[in-house]
mmCIF file of C-alpha atoms in Angstrom:
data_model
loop_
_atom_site.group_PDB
_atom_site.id
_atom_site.type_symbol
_atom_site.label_atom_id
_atom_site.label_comp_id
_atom_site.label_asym_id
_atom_site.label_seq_id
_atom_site.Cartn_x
_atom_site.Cartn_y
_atom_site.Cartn_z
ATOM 1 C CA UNK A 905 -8.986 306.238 -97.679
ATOM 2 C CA UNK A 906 -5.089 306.345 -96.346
ATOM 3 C CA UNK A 907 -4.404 309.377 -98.669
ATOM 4 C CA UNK A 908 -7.686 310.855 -97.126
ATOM 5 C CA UNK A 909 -5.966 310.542 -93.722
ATOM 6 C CA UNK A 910 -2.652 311.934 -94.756
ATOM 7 C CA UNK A 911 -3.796 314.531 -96.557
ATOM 8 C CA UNK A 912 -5.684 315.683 -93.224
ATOM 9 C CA UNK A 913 -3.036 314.956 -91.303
ATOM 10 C CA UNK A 914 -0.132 317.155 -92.789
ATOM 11 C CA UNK A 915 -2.767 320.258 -93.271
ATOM 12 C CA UNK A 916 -3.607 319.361 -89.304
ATOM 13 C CA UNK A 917 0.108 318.977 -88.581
ATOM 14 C CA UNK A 918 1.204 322.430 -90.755
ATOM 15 C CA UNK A 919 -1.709 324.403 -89.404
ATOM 16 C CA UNK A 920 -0.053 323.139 -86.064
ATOM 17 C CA UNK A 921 3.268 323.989 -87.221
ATOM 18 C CA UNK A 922 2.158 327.699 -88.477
ATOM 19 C CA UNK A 923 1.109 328.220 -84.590
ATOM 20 C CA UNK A 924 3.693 326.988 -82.939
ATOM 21 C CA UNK A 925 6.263 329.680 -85.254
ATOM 22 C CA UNK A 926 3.959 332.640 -85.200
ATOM 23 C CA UNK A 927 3.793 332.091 -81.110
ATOM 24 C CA UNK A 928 7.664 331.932 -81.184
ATOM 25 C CA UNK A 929 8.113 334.976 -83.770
ATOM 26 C CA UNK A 930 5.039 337.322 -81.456
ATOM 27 C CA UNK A 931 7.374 335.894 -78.086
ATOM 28 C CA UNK A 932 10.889 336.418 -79.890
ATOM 29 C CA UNK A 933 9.296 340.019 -81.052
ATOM 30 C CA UNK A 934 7.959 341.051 -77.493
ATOM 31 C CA UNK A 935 11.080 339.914 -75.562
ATOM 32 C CA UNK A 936 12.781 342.303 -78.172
ATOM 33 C CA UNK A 937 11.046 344.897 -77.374
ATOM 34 C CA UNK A 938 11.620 344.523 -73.867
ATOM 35 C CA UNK A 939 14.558 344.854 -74.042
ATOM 36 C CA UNK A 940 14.699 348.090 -75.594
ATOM 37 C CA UNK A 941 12.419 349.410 -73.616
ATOM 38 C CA UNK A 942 14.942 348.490 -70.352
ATOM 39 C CA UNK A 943 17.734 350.202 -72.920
ATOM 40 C CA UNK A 944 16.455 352.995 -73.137
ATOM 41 C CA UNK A 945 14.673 353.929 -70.214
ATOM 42 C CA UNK A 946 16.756 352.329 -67.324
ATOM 43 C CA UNK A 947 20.155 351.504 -68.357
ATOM 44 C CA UNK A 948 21.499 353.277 -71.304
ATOM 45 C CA UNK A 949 20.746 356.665 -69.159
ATOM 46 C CA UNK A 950 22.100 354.999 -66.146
ATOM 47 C CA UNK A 951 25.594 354.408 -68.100
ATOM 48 C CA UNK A 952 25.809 357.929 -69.502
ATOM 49 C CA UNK A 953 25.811 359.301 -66.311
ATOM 50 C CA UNK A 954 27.822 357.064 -63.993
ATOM 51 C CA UNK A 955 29.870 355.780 -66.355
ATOM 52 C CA UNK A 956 30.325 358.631 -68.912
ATOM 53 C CA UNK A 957 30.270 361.537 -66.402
ATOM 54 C CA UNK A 958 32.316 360.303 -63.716
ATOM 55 C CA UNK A 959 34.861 359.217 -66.380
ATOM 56 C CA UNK A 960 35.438 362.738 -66.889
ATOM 57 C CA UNK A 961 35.742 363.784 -63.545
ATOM 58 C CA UNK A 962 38.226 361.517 -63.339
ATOM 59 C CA UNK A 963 39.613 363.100 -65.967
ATOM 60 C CA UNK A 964 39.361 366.664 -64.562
ATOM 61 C CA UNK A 965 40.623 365.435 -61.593
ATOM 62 C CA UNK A 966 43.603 363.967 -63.284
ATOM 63 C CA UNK A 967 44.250 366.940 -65.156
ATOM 64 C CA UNK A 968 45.653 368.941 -62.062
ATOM 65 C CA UNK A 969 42.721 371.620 -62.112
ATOM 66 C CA UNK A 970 40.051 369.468 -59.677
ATOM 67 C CA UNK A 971 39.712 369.651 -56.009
ATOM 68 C CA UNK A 972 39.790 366.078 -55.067
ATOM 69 C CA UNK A 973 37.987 366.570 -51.835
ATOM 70 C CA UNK A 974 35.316 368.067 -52.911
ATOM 71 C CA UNK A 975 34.398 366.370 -55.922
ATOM 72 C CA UNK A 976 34.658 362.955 -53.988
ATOM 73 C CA UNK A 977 32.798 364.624 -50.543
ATOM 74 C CA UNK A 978 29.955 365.313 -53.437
ATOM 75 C CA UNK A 979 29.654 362.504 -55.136
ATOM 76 C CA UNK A 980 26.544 361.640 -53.457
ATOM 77 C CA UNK A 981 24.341 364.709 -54.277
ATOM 78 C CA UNK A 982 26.069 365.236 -57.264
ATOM 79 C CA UNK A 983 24.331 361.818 -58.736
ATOM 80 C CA UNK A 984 21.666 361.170 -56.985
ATOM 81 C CA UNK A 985 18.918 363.738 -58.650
ATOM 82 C CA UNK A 986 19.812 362.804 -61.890
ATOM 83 C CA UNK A 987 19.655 359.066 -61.101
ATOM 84 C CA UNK A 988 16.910 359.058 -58.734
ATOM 85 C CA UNK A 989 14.306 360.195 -61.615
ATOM 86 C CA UNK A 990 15.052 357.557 -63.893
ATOM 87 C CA UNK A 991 15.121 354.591 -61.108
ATOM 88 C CA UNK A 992 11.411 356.093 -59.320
ATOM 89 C CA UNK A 993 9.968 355.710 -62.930
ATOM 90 C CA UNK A 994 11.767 352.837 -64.426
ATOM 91 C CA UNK A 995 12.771 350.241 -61.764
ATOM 92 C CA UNK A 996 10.181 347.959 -62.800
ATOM 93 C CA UNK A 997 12.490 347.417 -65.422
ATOM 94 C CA UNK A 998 15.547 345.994 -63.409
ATOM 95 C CA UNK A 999 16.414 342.247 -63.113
ATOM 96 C CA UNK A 1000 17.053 341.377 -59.293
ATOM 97 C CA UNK A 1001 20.484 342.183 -58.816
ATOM 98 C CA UNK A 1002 20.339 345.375 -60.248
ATOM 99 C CA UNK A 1003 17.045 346.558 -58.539
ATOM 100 C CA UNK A 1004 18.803 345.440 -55.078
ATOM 101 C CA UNK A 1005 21.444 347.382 -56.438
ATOM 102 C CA UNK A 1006 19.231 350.965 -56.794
ATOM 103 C CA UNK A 1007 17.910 349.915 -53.801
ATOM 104 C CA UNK A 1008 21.272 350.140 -51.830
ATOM 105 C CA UNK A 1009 22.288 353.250 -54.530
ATOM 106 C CA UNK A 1010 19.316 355.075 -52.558
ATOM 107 C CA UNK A 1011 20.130 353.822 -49.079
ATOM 108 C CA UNK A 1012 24.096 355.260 -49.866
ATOM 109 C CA UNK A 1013 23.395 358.475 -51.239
ATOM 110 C CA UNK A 1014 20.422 359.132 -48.930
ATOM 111 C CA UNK A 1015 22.674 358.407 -45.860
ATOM 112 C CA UNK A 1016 25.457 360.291 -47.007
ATOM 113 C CA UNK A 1017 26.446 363.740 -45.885
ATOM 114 C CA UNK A 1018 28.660 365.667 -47.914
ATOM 115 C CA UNK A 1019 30.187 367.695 -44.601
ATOM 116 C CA UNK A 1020 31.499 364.793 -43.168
ATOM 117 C CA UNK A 1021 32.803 362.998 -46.065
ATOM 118 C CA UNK A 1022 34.863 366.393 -47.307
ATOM 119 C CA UNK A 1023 36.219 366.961 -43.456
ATOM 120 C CA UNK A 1024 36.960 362.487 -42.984
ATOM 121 C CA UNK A 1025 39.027 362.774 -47.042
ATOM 122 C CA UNK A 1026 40.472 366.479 -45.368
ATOM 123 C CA UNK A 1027 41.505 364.630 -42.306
ATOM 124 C CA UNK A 1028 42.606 361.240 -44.599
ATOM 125 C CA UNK A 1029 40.725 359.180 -42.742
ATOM 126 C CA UNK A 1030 38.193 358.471 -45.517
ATOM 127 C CA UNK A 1031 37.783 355.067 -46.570
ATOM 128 C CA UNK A 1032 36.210 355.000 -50.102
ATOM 129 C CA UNK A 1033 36.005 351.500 -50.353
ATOM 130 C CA UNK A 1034 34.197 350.923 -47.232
ATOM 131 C CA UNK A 1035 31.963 354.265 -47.519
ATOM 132 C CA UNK A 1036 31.085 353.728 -51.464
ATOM 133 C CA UNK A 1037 30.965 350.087 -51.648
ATOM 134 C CA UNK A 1038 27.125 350.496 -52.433
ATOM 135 C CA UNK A 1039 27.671 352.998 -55.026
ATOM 136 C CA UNK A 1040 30.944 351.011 -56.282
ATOM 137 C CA UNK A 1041 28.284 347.867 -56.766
ATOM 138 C CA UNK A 1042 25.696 349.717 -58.289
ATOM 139 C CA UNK A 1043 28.291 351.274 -60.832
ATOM 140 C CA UNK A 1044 29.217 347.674 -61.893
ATOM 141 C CA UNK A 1045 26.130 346.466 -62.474
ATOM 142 C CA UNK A 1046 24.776 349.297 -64.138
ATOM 143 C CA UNK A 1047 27.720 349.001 -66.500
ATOM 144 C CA UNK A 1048 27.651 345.082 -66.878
ATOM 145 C CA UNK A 1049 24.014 345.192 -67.282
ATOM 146 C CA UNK A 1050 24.113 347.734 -70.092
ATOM 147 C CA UNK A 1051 26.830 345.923 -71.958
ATOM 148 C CA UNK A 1052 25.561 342.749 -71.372
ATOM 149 C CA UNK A 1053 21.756 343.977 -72.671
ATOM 150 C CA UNK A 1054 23.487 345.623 -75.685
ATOM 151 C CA UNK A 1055 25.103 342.685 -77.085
ATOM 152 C CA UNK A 1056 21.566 340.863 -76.462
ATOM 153 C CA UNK A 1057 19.900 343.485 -78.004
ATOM 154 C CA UNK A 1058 22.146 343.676 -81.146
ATOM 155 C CA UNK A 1059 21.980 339.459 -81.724
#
């Protein structure tokens, strides 16, 4: 009778265990693909074009050949079509911080008129870290996001 009941008990108990690891692996599997999905859609494009485009405008600009003025005054119109796209369709996407972040990212480049930031940086009384602290937060997220999802991803 005893190796009735423990025979019973270890197929209950493995049947139990099977569960439990195909509910972990289907979790572990969907999270995955989550992920990728917020890769690919929200932040990887993000990165390429803040990170990867205004790197070279900085470079340009470096290089002697850029107006300074005007690529700064345009900053805002020159990134907000591209950008605006991808967050209307993929916000759903963000974590808090960073959908606070596109949030604010809209609010900035919305608000922002490229006239009066090329005549304040003519005049030198533009303040970029006062006038593009929204954009200037939404760049570091973007970019710590991205890395920080990468290295996820790739565990």
């Amino acid at each position: 009778m005893s190796n009735l009941v423990s025979i019973i008990l270890v197929a209950i108990l493995g049947v139990f265990g099977n569960i439990v690891y195909f509910e972990y692996q289907t979790n572990k599997k969907k999270s995955k693909d989550i992920l990728k999905q917020k890769l690919t859609d929200l932040l990887l494009p993000l990165y390429v074009i803040l990170h990867l485009k205004e790197v070279s405008m900085d470079a340009w600009l470096s290089s002697g050949e850029g107006d300074y003025a005007e690529a700064h005054s345009d900053l805002p119109t020159r990134v907000l079509p591209l950008i605006e796209k991808i967050i209307e369709e993929n916000i759903y996407l963000a974590n808090d911080s960073l959908h606070e972040a596109c949030l604010d990212f809209l609010q900035w480049a919305y608000s922002s008129n490229e006239r009066e930031r090329f005549q304040e940086i003519k005049r030198g009384s533009f303040d970029s870290s006062i006038r593009d602290k929204d954009f200037r937060k939404f760049y570091d997220i973007v970019v710590y996001e991205y890395n920080n999802a990468r290295h996820q991803y790739i565990k």
